[in-house]
CSV table of C-alpha atoms and ligand atoms in Angstrom, one decimal:
chain,number,residue,atom,x,y,z
A,1132,MET,CA,127.1,101.9,91.3
A,1133,ASN,CA,123.6,100.8,90.8
A,1134,ARG,CA,123.9,97.2,91.8
A,1135,THR,CA,122.4,95.7,88.7
A,1136,ARG,CA,124.5,97.9,86.5
A,1137,VAL,CA,127.7,96.9,88.1
A,1138,LYS,CA,126.7,93.3,88.0
A,1139,ALA,CA,126.0,93.5,84.3
A,1140,ALA,CA,129.3,95.0,83.6
A,1141,LEU,CA,131.1,92.4,85.7
A,1142,THR,CA,129.5,89.4,84.1
A,1143,SER,CA,129.8,90.5,80.5
A,1144,ASP,CA,132.9,89.7,78.5
A,1145,THR,CA,133.4,93.4,77.8
A,1146,ALA,CA,134.1,94.5,81.4
A,1147,LEU,CA,135.9,97.4,79.9
A,1148,ASP,CA,132.8,98.8,78.4
A,1149,PRO,CA,132.0,102.3,79.6
A,1150,ILE,CA,130.1,102.4,82.8
A,1151,ARG,CA,128.1,105.2,84.2
A,1152,ILE,CA,127.9,106.1,87.9
A,1153,GLN,CA,125.7,108.8,89.5
A,1154,GLY,CA,126.0,109.6,93.1
A,1155,TRP,CA,127.5,111.7,95.9
A,1156,VAL,CA,131.2,112.1,96.7
A,1157,ARG,CA,132.1,110.7,100.1
A,1158,THR,CA,135.8,111.6,100.0
A,1159,ARG,CA,138.4,112.9,97.7
A,1160,ARG,CA,142.1,111.9,98.1
A,1161,ASP,CA,144.7,113.7,95.9
A,1162,SER,CA,147.8,112.0,94.7
A,1163,LYS,CA,150.5,112.9,92.3
A,1164,GLY,CA,149.0,113.2,88.9
A,1165,PHE,CA,145.5,111.9,89.8
A,1166,SER,CA,142.8,112.0,92.5
A,1167,PHE,CA,140.6,109.2,94.0
A,1168,LEU,CA,136.9,109.9,94.5
A,1169,GLU,CA,134.9,107.6,96.7
A,1170,ILE,CA,131.3,107.7,95.3
A,1171,ASN,CA,128.1,106.3,96.8
A,1172,ASP,CA,124.7,106.2,95.1
A,1173,GLY,CA,122.8,105.0,98.1
A,1174,SER,CA,122.1,101.5,96.7
A,1175,CYS,CA,124.5,99.8,99.1
A,1176,LEU,CA,127.0,100.4,101.8
A,1177,LYS,CA,130.1,100.2,99.7
A,1178,ASN,CA,131.5,103.1,97.7
A,1179,ILE,CA,133.1,102.8,94.3
A,1180,GLN,CA,136.5,104.3,93.8
A,1181,VAL,CA,136.9,106.6,90.8
A,1182,ILE,CA,140.3,107.7,89.5
A,1183,VAL,CA,140.5,111.1,87.8
A,1184,GLU,CA,143.7,112.1,86.1
A,1185,HIS,CA,144.7,115.7,86.7
A,1186,ASN,CA,145.5,116.5,83.2
A,1187,SER,CA,142.3,115.1,81.7
A,1188,PRO,CA,139.4,117.4,80.9
A,1189,ALA,CA,137.7,116.2,84.1
A,1190,GLY,CA,140.7,117.1,86.1
A,1191,ALA,CA,139.9,120.8,85.8
A,1192,LEU,CA,136.7,120.2,87.8
A,1193,LEU,CA,138.4,118.4,90.7
A,1194,LYS,CA,138.9,121.5,92.9
A,1195,ASP,CA,135.1,121.8,93.2
A,1196,ILE,CA,134.4,118.1,93.7
A,1197,GLN,CA,134.4,117.9,97.5
A,1198,THR,CA,132.7,115.6,100.1
A,1199,GLY,CA,128.9,115.8,99.5
A,1200,ALA,CA,129.1,117.0,95.8
A,1201,SER,CA,126.8,115.2,93.3
A,1202,VAL,CA,128.5,113.8,90.1
A,1203,GLU,CA,128.1,111.6,87.1
A,1204,VAL,CA,131.1,109.7,86.0
A,1205,THR,CA,131.6,107.6,82.8
A,1206,GLY,CA,134.6,105.5,82.5
A,1207,ALA,CA,136.0,102.0,82.4
A,1208,LEU,CA,135.4,99.5,85.1
A,1209,VAL,CA,138.8,97.9,85.7
A,1210,GLU,CA,140.4,95.6,88.3
A,1211,SER,CA,141.9,97.7,91.0
A,1212,PRO,CA,145.6,97.3,91.7
A,1213,GLY,CA,145.1,99.0,95.1
A,1214,LYS,CA,144.1,97.6,98.4
A,1215,GLY,CA,140.5,97.8,99.8
A,1216,GLN,CA,138.5,97.3,96.5
A,1217,LYS,CA,138.4,94.7,93.8
A,1218,TRP,CA,137.2,97.1,91.1
A,1219,GLU,CA,137.5,100.8,90.3
A,1220,VAL,CA,136.5,103.2,87.6
A,1221,LYS,CA,138.9,105.1,85.4
A,1222,ALA,CA,137.0,108.3,84.7
A,1223,ARG,CA,136.7,109.4,81.1
A,1224,GLU,CA,134.1,112.1,81.7
A,1225,VAL,CA,132.9,113.7,84.8
A,1226,THR,CA,129.8,115.9,85.2
A,1227,LEU,CA,129.5,118.0,88.4
A,1228,PHE,CA,125.9,118.6,89.3
A,1229,GLY,CA,126.0,120.2,92.7
A,1230,THR,CA,128.9,121.3,94.8
A,1231,ALA,CA,128.9,121.1,98.6
A,1232,ASP,CA,130.8,123.9,100.3
A,1233,PRO,CA,133.2,122.2,102.8
A,1234,GLU,CA,132.9,125.3,105.1
A,1235,SER,CA,129.2,124.5,105.7
A,1236,TYR,CA,128.4,120.9,104.6
A,1237,PRO,CA,127.9,119.2,108.0
A,1238,LEU,CA,128.7,115.7,106.9
A,1239,GLN,CA,132.5,115.8,106.7
A,1240,LYS,CA,134.2,112.5,107.1
A,1241,LYS,CA,134.1,111.9,110.9
A,1242,ARG,CA,131.9,110.2,113.4
A,1243,HIS,CA,128.8,112.2,114.3
A,1244,SER,CA,126.6,111.5,117.3
A,1245,ASP,CA,123.0,110.2,116.8
A,1246,GLU,CA,121.8,113.3,118.6
A,1247,PHE,CA,123.5,115.6,116.2
A,1248,LEU,CA,122.3,113.7,113.2
A,1249,ARG,CA,118.7,114.0,114.3
A,1250,THR,CA,119.1,117.7,113.9
A,1251,ILE,CA,120.0,117.2,110.3
A,1252,ALA,CA,117.5,114.4,109.4
A,1253,HIS,CA,117.4,115.7,105.9
A,1254,LEU,CA,121.1,114.8,105.4
A,1255,ARG,CA,121.5,111.8,107.7
A,1256,PRO,CA,120.5,109.2,105.2
A,1257,ARG,CA,123.7,110.0,103.4
A,1258,THR,CA,125.8,108.5,106.2
A,1259,ASN,CA,126.7,104.9,106.2
A,1260,LYS,CA,124.7,104.1,109.3
A,1261,TYR,CA,121.4,105.7,108.3
A,1262,GLY,CA,121.7,104.6,104.7
A,1263,ALA,CA,121.9,101.1,106.0
A,1264,LEU,CA,119.1,101.6,108.4
A,1265,PHE,CA,116.7,102.9,105.8
A,1266,ARG,CA,117.5,100.2,103.3
A,1267,ILE,CA,116.8,97.7,106.1
A,1268,ARG,CA,113.5,99.5,106.8
A,1269,SER,CA,112.5,99.3,103.1
A,1270,GLU,CA,113.3,95.5,102.9
A,1271,SER,CA,111.4,94.9,106.2
A,1272,ALA,CA,108.3,96.5,104.8
A,1273,PHE,CA,108.5,94.4,101.7
A,1274,SER,CA,108.9,91.2,103.8
A,1275,VAL,CA,105.6,92.0,105.6
A,1276,HIS,CA,103.6,92.1,102.4
A,1277,GLN,CA,105.3,89.0,101.2
A,1278,PHE,CA,104.6,87.1,104.4
A,1279,PHE,CA,100.9,87.8,104.3
A,1280,ARG,CA,100.5,87.4,100.6
A,1281,ASP,CA,102.1,84.0,100.7
A,1282,ARG,CA,99.5,83.0,103.4
A,1283,GLY,CA,96.4,84.3,101.5
A,1284,PHE,CA,95.8,87.4,103.7
A,1285,PHE,CA,94.3,90.4,102.0
A,1286,TYR,CA,95.9,93.9,102.4
A,1287,LEU,CA,93.3,96.3,103.8
A,1288,GLN,CA,93.8,100.1,103.9
A,1289,SER,CA,92.1,101.2,107.0
A,1290,PRO,CA,91.2,104.9,107.4
A,1291,ILE,CA,93.6,107.4,108.9
A,1292,ILE,CA,90.9,109.9,109.9
A,1293,THR,CA,88.5,108.3,112.4
A,1294,GLY,CA,85.7,109.0,114.9
A,1295,SER,CA,86.6,106.2,117.3
A,1296,ASP,CA,89.4,105.7,119.8
A,1297,CYS,CA,90.2,102.0,119.4
A,1298,GLU,CA,92.4,101.7,122.4
A,1299,GLY,CA,90.1,103.8,124.6
A,1300,ALA,CA,93.2,105.6,126.0
A,1301,GLY,CA,92.2,109.1,124.9
A,1302,GLU,CA,95.3,109.6,122.8
A,1303,LEU,CA,93.6,110.8,119.6
A,1304,PHE,CA,95.1,113.8,117.8
A,1305,ARG,CA,92.2,116.0,116.8
A,1306,VAL,CA,91.4,116.7,113.1
A,1307,THR,CA,89.5,119.9,112.6
A,1308,THR,CA,88.8,122.9,110.3
A,1309,LEU,CA,87.2,124.9,113.1
A,1310,PRO,CA,88.7,128.3,114.2
A,1311,PRO,CA,90.9,127.9,117.2
A,1312,PHE,CA,88.5,129.6,119.7
A,1313,PRO,CA,84.9,128.2,119.8
A,1314,PRO,CA,82.2,130.8,120.8
A,1315,ALA,CA,81.9,131.2,124.5
A,1316,GLY,CA,79.2,129.0,126.1
A,1317,ALA,CA,78.9,126.6,123.0
A,1318,SER,CA,78.5,123.0,124.0
A,1319,LYS,CA,81.0,120.4,122.6
A,1320,THR,CA,78.3,118.7,120.4
A,1321,ASP,CA,77.2,122.1,118.9
A,1322,VAL,CA,80.8,123.0,118.2
A,1323,PHE,CA,81.6,119.7,116.4
A,1324,GLN,CA,78.4,119.9,114.4
A,1325,GLU,CA,79.9,122.9,112.7
A,1326,ASP,CA,83.2,121.0,112.1
A,1327,PHE,CA,84.2,119.4,108.8
A,1328,PHE,CA,82.8,116.0,109.5
A,1329,GLY,CA,79.9,117.1,111.7
A,1330,LYS,CA,81.4,115.3,114.6
A,1331,GLU,CA,84.6,115.1,116.6
A,1332,ALA,CA,87.4,113.5,114.4
A,1333,GLY,CA,90.9,112.3,115.0
A,1334,LEU,CA,93.9,110.5,113.6
A,1335,THR,CA,93.7,106.8,114.0
A,1336,VAL,CA,95.5,105.0,116.9
A,1337,SER,CA,94.9,101.6,115.2
A,1338,GLY,CA,93.2,100.1,112.2
A,1339,GLN,CA,92.0,97.1,114.2
A,1340,LEU,CA,88.3,97.8,114.5
A,1341,GLU,CA,88.0,98.2,110.7
A,1342,ALA,CA,90.2,95.1,110.2
A,1343,GLU,CA,87.7,93.1,112.3
A,1344,LEU,CA,84.9,94.2,110.1
A,1345,PHE,CA,86.7,93.0,107.0
A,1346,THR,CA,87.9,89.7,108.6
A,1347,CYS,CA,84.2,88.9,109.0
A,1348,ALA,CA,83.8,89.3,105.2
A,1349,LEU,CA,87.1,88.4,103.4
A,1350,GLY,CA,88.6,86.1,105.9
A,1351,ASN,CA,92.2,86.9,106.9
A,1352,VAL,CA,93.3,90.4,106.4
A,1353,TYR,CA,96.1,92.8,107.5
A,1354,THR,CA,96.7,96.5,107.6
A,1355,PHE,CA,100.1,98.2,107.4
A,1356,GLY,CA,100.1,101.9,107.8
A,1357,PRO,CA,100.8,104.9,110.0
A,1358,THR,CA,99.1,105.3,113.4
A,1359,PHE,CA,99.2,108.3,115.7
A,1360,ARG,CA,99.2,108.6,119.4
A,1361,ALA,CA,99.2,111.8,121.4
A,1362,GLU,CA,101.0,110.0,124.2
A,1363,ASN,CA,103.0,112.6,126.0
A,1364,SER,CA,105.7,110.1,127.1
A,1365,ASN,CA,109.2,111.1,125.9
A,1366,THR,CA,110.6,107.5,125.9
A,1367,PRO,CA,113.1,105.9,123.6
A,1368,ARG,CA,110.3,103.5,122.5
A,1369,HIS,CA,107.3,105.8,121.8
A,1370,ALA,CA,106.7,108.0,118.8
A,1371,ALA,CA,103.6,110.2,118.1
A,1372,GLU,CA,103.6,108.8,114.5
A,1373,PHE,CA,104.6,105.2,114.0
A,1374,TRP,CA,103.7,102.3,111.6
A,1375,MET,CA,101.8,99.3,112.7
A,1376,ILE,CA,101.1,95.9,111.1
A,1377,GLU,CA,97.7,94.6,112.2
A,1378,PRO,CA,96.6,91.2,111.0
A,1379,GLU,CA,93.1,89.9,111.8
A,1380,MET,CA,92.1,86.3,111.4
A,1381,ALA,CA,88.6,84.9,111.4
A,1382,PHE,CA,88.0,81.5,113.0
A,1383,ALA,CA,91.2,81.9,115.0
A,1384,ASP,CA,91.8,81.8,118.8
A,1385,LEU,CA,94.5,83.2,121.0
A,1386,SER,CA,96.8,80.2,120.4
A,1387,ASP,CA,96.5,80.7,116.6
A,1388,ASN,CA,97.2,84.3,117.1
A,1389,MET,CA,100.4,83.6,119.1
A,1390,ASP,CA,101.5,81.2,116.3
A,1391,LEU,CA,101.0,83.9,113.7
A,1392,ALA,CA,103.0,86.5,115.7
A,1393,GLU,CA,105.9,84.2,116.2
A,1394,ASP,CA,105.9,83.2,112.5
A,1395,LEU,CA,105.7,86.8,111.3
A,1396,VAL,CA,108.6,88.0,113.6
A,1397,LYS,CA,110.8,85.1,112.5
A,1398,HIS,CA,109.9,85.7,108.8
A,1399,MET,CA,110.7,89.4,108.9
A,1400,THR,CA,114.0,88.8,110.8
A,1401,ARG,CA,115.1,86.0,108.5
A,1402,HIS,CA,114.3,88.2,105.5
A,1403,VAL,CA,116.6,91.0,106.8
A,1404,VAL,CA,119.4,88.6,107.7
A,1405,GLU,CA,119.3,87.1,104.2
A,1406,LYS,CA,118.7,90.2,102.1
A,1407,CYS,CA,120.7,92.8,104.0
A,1408,PRO,CA,123.8,91.0,105.3
A,1409,GLU,CA,126.2,93.9,104.6
A,1410,ASP,CA,124.0,96.6,106.1
A,1411,LEU,CA,123.3,94.4,109.2
A,1412,GLU,CA,127.0,93.8,109.7
A,1413,LEU,CA,127.5,97.5,110.2
A,1414,PHE,CA,125.1,97.4,113.2
A,1415,ALA,CA,126.7,94.3,114.6
A,1416,ARG,CA,130.1,96.0,114.5
A,1417,PHE,CA,129.3,99.5,115.6
A,1418,VAL,CA,126.0,99.6,117.3
A,1419,ASP,CA,125.4,96.3,119.2
A,1420,LYS,CA,128.2,93.7,119.6
A,1421,ASP,CA,125.7,91.0,120.6
A,1422,LEU,CA,123.3,91.7,117.7
A,1423,MET,CA,123.9,88.5,115.7
A,1424,GLU,CA,123.6,86.4,118.9
A,1425,ASN,CA,120.3,88.2,119.7
A,1426,LEU,CA,118.9,87.6,116.2
A,1427,ASP,CA,119.9,84.0,116.5
A,1428,ALA,CA,117.8,83.7,119.7
A,1429,ILE,CA,114.9,85.2,117.8
A,1430,LEU,CA,115.2,82.9,114.8
A,1431,ASN,CA,116.1,79.6,116.4
A,1432,ASN,CA,113.9,79.3,119.5
A,1433,THR,CA,110.4,78.3,120.2
A,1434,TYR,CA,109.0,81.3,122.0
A,1435,VAL,CA,108.0,80.8,125.7
A,1436,ARG,CA,104.2,81.0,126.3
A,1437,LEU,CA,103.5,82.2,129.8
A,1438,PRO,CA,100.3,83.2,131.6
A,1439,TYR,CA,100.5,86.7,133.1
A,1440,ALA,CA,100.0,85.4,136.6
A,1441,GLU,CA,103.1,83.2,136.3
A,1442,ALA,CA,105.1,86.1,134.8
A,1443,VAL,CA,104.2,88.1,137.9
A,1444,GLN,CA,105.4,85.3,140.2
A,1445,ILE,CA,108.7,85.0,138.3
A,1446,LEU,CA,109.2,88.7,138.7
A,1447,GLU,CA,108.3,88.7,142.4
A,1448,LYS,CA,110.8,85.9,143.0
A,1449,SER,CA,113.6,87.5,141.0
A,1450,GLY,CA,114.8,89.6,143.9
A,1451,LYS,CA,115.5,92.4,141.4
A,1452,PRO,CA,115.1,95.9,142.7
A,1453,PHE,CA,112.8,97.1,139.9
A,1454,GLU,CA,112.0,100.8,139.7
A,1455,PHE,CA,108.3,100.0,139.4
A,1456,PRO,CA,106.9,97.5,141.9
A,1457,VAL,CA,105.5,94.2,140.5
A,1458,LYS,CA,102.1,93.1,141.6
A,1459,PHE,CA,99.2,91.1,140.2
A,1460,GLY,CA,96.9,93.6,138.4
A,1461,ALA,CA,99.5,96.1,137.4
A,1462,ASP,CA,100.7,96.4,133.9
A,1463,LEU,CA,104.2,95.1,133.1
A,1464,GLN,CA,106.8,97.9,132.6
A,1465,THR,CA,109.6,97.7,130.1
A,1466,GLU,CA,112.1,96.8,132.8
A,1467,HIS,CA,109.9,93.8,133.8
A,1468,GLU,CA,109.4,92.8,130.2
A,1469,ARG,CA,113.1,92.9,129.5
A,1470,TYR,CA,113.9,90.9,132.6
A,1471,LEU,CA,111.7,88.1,131.5
A,1472,CYS,CA,113.0,87.8,128.0
A,1473,GLU,CA,116.7,88.9,128.4
A,1474,THR,CA,117.6,87.6,131.8
A,1475,HIS,CA,115.2,84.9,132.8
A,1476,PHE,CA,114.3,83.0,129.6
A,1477,LYS,CA,116.9,84.5,127.2
A,1478,LYS,CA,114.5,84.3,124.3
A,1479,PRO,CA,111.2,85.9,123.2
A,1480,VAL,CA,108.3,85.4,125.6
A,1481,LEU,CA,104.5,85.5,124.8
A,1482,VAL,CA,102.7,86.6,128.0
A,1483,TYR,CA,98.9,86.0,127.9
A,1484,ASP,CA,95.7,86.1,129.9
A,1485,TYR,CA,96.1,89.6,131.4
A,1486,PRO,CA,93.7,91.1,134.0
A,1487,LYS,CA,90.9,92.8,132.2
A,1488,GLU,CA,91.4,96.1,134.0
A,1489,ILE,CA,94.7,96.8,132.3
A,1490,LYS,CA,93.5,95.9,128.8
A,1491,ALA,CA,91.2,97.3,126.1
A,1492,PHE,CA,87.4,96.8,125.9
A,1493,TYR,CA,87.5,94.5,122.8
A,1494,MET,CA,89.5,91.7,124.3
A,1495,ARG,CA,87.7,88.4,124.9
A,1496,LEU,CA,86.7,87.8,128.5
A,1497,ASN,CA,88.0,84.5,129.8
A,1498,ASP,CA,85.8,82.0,131.7
A,1499,ASP,CA,87.3,83.1,135.0
A,1500,GLY,CA,85.6,86.5,134.5
A,1501,THR,CA,88.7,88.4,135.6
A,1502,THR,CA,91.3,87.9,132.8
A,1503,VAL,CA,91.1,88.5,129.0
A,1504,ALA,CA,92.5,86.5,126.1
A,1505,ALA,CA,95.2,89.1,125.5
A,1506,MET,CA,98.8,88.4,124.5
A,1507,ASP,CA,102.0,90.5,124.3
A,1508,LEU,CA,105.2,89.4,122.6
A,1509,LEU,CA,108.3,90.5,124.5
A,1510,VAL,CA,111.6,90.5,122.9
A,1511,PRO,CA,115.2,91.3,124.1
A,1512,ARG,CA,116.3,95.0,123.9
A,1513,VAL,CA,112.8,96.3,123.1
A,1514,GLY,CA,110.3,94.7,125.5
A,1515,GLU,CA,106.8,94.8,124.0
A,1516,LEU,CA,107.0,94.2,120.2
A,1517,VAL,CA,103.5,92.9,119.7
A,1518,GLY,CA,100.2,93.4,121.5
A,1519,GLY,CA,97.0,91.5,120.5
A,1520,SER,CA,94.1,89.4,121.6
A,1521,GLN,CA,91.2,87.1,120.8
A,1522,ARG,CA,88.3,89.5,120.3
A,1523,GLU,CA,85.1,89.5,122.2
A,1524,GLU,CA,82.6,88.1,119.7
A,1525,ARG,CA,79.6,87.8,122.0
A,1526,TYR,CA,77.3,90.7,121.6
A,1527,GLU,CA,76.0,90.9,125.3
A,1528,VAL,CA,79.5,90.6,126.8
A,1529,LEU,CA,80.9,93.2,124.4
A,1530,HIS,CA,78.1,95.6,125.1
A,1531,ARG,CA,78.7,95.3,128.8
A,1532,ARG,CA,82.4,95.8,128.4
A,1533,ILE,CA,81.9,99.0,126.4
A,1534,LEU,CA,79.7,100.4,129.2
A,1535,GLU,CA,82.1,99.2,131.9
A,1536,THR,CA,85.0,101.0,130.2
A,1537,GLY,CA,83.0,104.3,130.1
A,1538,MET,CA,82.3,104.3,126.4
A,1539,ASP,CA,79.0,104.9,124.6
A,1540,PRO,CA,77.7,101.8,122.7
A,1541,ALA,CA,75.9,104.1,120.3
A,1542,ASP,CA,79.3,105.2,119.0
A,1543,TYR,CA,80.2,101.6,118.2
A,1544,TRP,CA,76.9,100.5,116.6
A,1545,TRP,CA,78.8,99.2,113.5
A,1546,TYR,CA,81.3,97.3,115.6
A,1547,LEU,CA,78.5,95.7,117.7
A,1548,ASP,CA,76.6,94.9,114.5
A,1549,ILE,CA,79.3,92.4,113.5
A,1550,ARG,CA,78.4,90.5,116.6
A,1551,ARG,CA,74.7,90.5,115.7
A,1552,TYR,CA,75.1,89.1,112.2
A,1553,GLY,CA,77.2,86.1,111.6
A,1554,THR,CA,79.6,86.6,114.4
A,1555,VAL,CA,82.7,84.4,114.6
A,1556,TYR,CA,85.6,83.9,117.0
A,1557,HIS,CA,88.5,85.9,115.7
A,1558,SER,CA,91.9,87.2,116.7
A,1559,GLY,CA,94.6,89.7,115.7
A,1560,PHE,CA,97.5,91.7,116.9
A,1561,GLY,CA,99.5,94.8,116.2
A,1562,LEU,CA,103.2,94.7,115.6
A,1563,GLY,CA,105.1,98.0,116.0
A,1564,PHE,CA,107.2,98.3,112.9
A,1565,GLU,CA,109.7,100.7,114.5
A,1566,ARG,CA,110.1,98.4,117.5
A,1567,PHE,CA,110.9,95.6,115.0
A,1568,LEU,CA,113.6,97.8,113.4
A,1569,MET,CA,115.1,98.5,116.8
A,1570,MET,CA,115.2,94.8,117.6
A,1571,VAL,CA,116.8,93.9,114.3
A,1572,THR,CA,119.4,96.6,114.2
A,1573,GLY,CA,120.2,97.1,117.9
A,1574,VAL,CA,119.4,100.8,117.7
A,1575,THR,CA,118.1,101.9,121.1
A,1576,ASN,CA,116.1,105.1,120.2
A,1577,ILE,CA,113.0,105.0,118.1
A,1578,ARG,CA,113.9,108.4,116.7
A,1579,ASP,CA,116.7,106.8,114.9
A,1580,VAL,CA,114.7,104.2,112.9
A,1581,ILE,CA,112.1,106.7,111.6
A,1582,PRO,CA,113.0,108.9,108.6
A,1583,PHE,CA,111.5,112.1,110.2
A,1584,PRO,CA,110.4,111.3,113.7
A,1585,ARG,CA,107.5,113.0,115.4
A,1586,THR,CA,107.7,113.2,119.1
A,1587,PRO,CA,106.5,115.8,121.7
A,1588,LYS,CA,107.7,119.3,120.7
A,1589,HIS,CA,109.5,118.0,117.6
A,1590,LEU,CA,108.0,118.6,114.2
A,1591,GLU,CA,111.0,119.7,112.0
A,1592,PHE,CA,111.2,118.5,108.4
B,2672,4AD,O1,99.6,97.2,122.1
B,2672,4AD,P1,99.0,98.2,121.2
B,2672,4AD,O2,98.5,99.5,121.7
B,2672,4AD,O3,97.8,97.4,120.4
B,2672,4AD,C1,96.9,98.0,119.5
B,2672,4AD,O4,97.0,99.1,119.1
B,2672,4AD,C2,95.9,96.9,119.0
B,2672,4AD,N1,94.8,97.7,118.4
B,2672,4AD,C3,96.6,96.0,118.1
B,2672,4AD,C4,95.7,95.0,117.5
B,2672,4AD,O5,95.3,94.1,118.3
B,2672,4AD,N2,95.3,95.0,116.3
B,2672,4AD,O6,100.0,98.5,120.0
B,2672,4AD,C5,100.6,97.5,119.2
B,2672,4AD,C6,102.1,97.7,119.1
B,2672,4AD,C7,102.8,97.7,120.4
B,2672,4AD,O7,103.1,96.4,120.8
B,2672,4AD,C8,104.1,98.4,120.0
B,2672,4AD,O8,105.0,97.6,119.4
B,2672,4AD,C9,103.6,99.4,119.0
B,2672,4AD,O9,102.4,98.9,118.5
B,2672,4AD,N3,103.4,100.8,119.6
B,2672,4AD,C10,104.2,101.8,119.4
B,2672,4AD,N4,105.3,102.0,118.7
B,2672,4AD,C11,105.8,103.2,118.7
B,2672,4AD,N5,105.4,104.3,119.3
B,2672,4AD,C12,104.2,104.2,120.1
B,2672,4AD,N6,103.7,105.3,120.7
B,2672,4AD,C13,103.6,102.9,120.1
B,2672,4AD,N7,102.5,102.5,120.7
B,2672,4AD,C14,102.3,101.2,120.4
B,2673,MG,MG1,100.2,97.1,124.1
């Protein structure tokens, strides 16, 4: 049921030409004289119905063709007299590649919980819901490249192994070839000199710093790749390995940055709505009844732009009994973020100008000396989808901020150099790809939008 193959057969005058289908059996129903097989090849949600006559050569195979078996069928594509499908295939020849023992195959036709399906992540893409999810994931990734290419951004592959912690949060996974137990009394520097890279190395938490170097050479660039955080928080929104889209623009300020974030989110959402209507409908029916309304709010509104100080005032006045107290200077929690965009404004909100204490060292210090030109995009269901800022392009200020945040300027000599030679004002952000997928499908756990999720104490598959 390869989409193009079926289409070709449907549009040709010879619709009765033999057609070939390769896929997995979803169900078999037996009737008098023949059986119906529902076959799916993963290309779309719909199955195609195949009819196998019992006294044909293929009929002899039927007893072994159960749910989960892999088959190839050649036959004639004909209009279906039955209900539920326009076309069906009358089998002429059937090849059975692999059986699936009904005693042990876990995906028999019934509803399974998401928790159970996580334990069989190698099989879950064969279900309707996860097939749809991962087709949407693929289309979404394509839409990212298309968006940036159409705007003249270059795609940069930033390194995955790194010696610097971009966010300064100490969440680097270590990369090493050292034996697990260093000799007693050895200092950290001595130990890492013996290591593969001759210094402490880790998996990247962000490609931003490298993107900044390139934006000061090629102009607008973006990265799109995996990032890793050893954040020991077992929340439905955090994964240890996730994908991030990080554009960086030269000669761009915070307002340009917010424009770009809004445009990107709308472009990606529109792309999914247009290219995956059938898959999306499954989520609107079975996962989140308000999904289409929510997507409408994302597509057809101008996003609110709200200084952090005003966001705090709105939250204080809300009278809502939040689990975490709201006060100026504290980071917004998911419950606060969701209150702002779901209850108060009922559309996405860009909060900007955060206190410098709760943001990273590289964000540009505002003239008030206390806030930085940071911005977070908050969306219904998810909370923070995007985090970004205008970058500190002034050498002296950046040098001071590095020291203030307890880092060593010597480790960032190359990052500082960009401010010594031809510095420009520039801005960028990171969009969490999985958080986008949660927003667009209504799925509430990040583990269910990642093919093989990595979270604390989970490393199966
Ligand atoms: O806000 P964050 O930490 O920003 C950065 O990493 C910047 N260097 C981005 C930049 O300016 N180039 O992360 C950006 C986004 C978050 O808004 C969130 O959507 C997602 O990445 N994110 C995670 N997604 C899944 N699991 C995690 N542990 C995540 N941490 C951040
Ligand atoms: Mg953030």
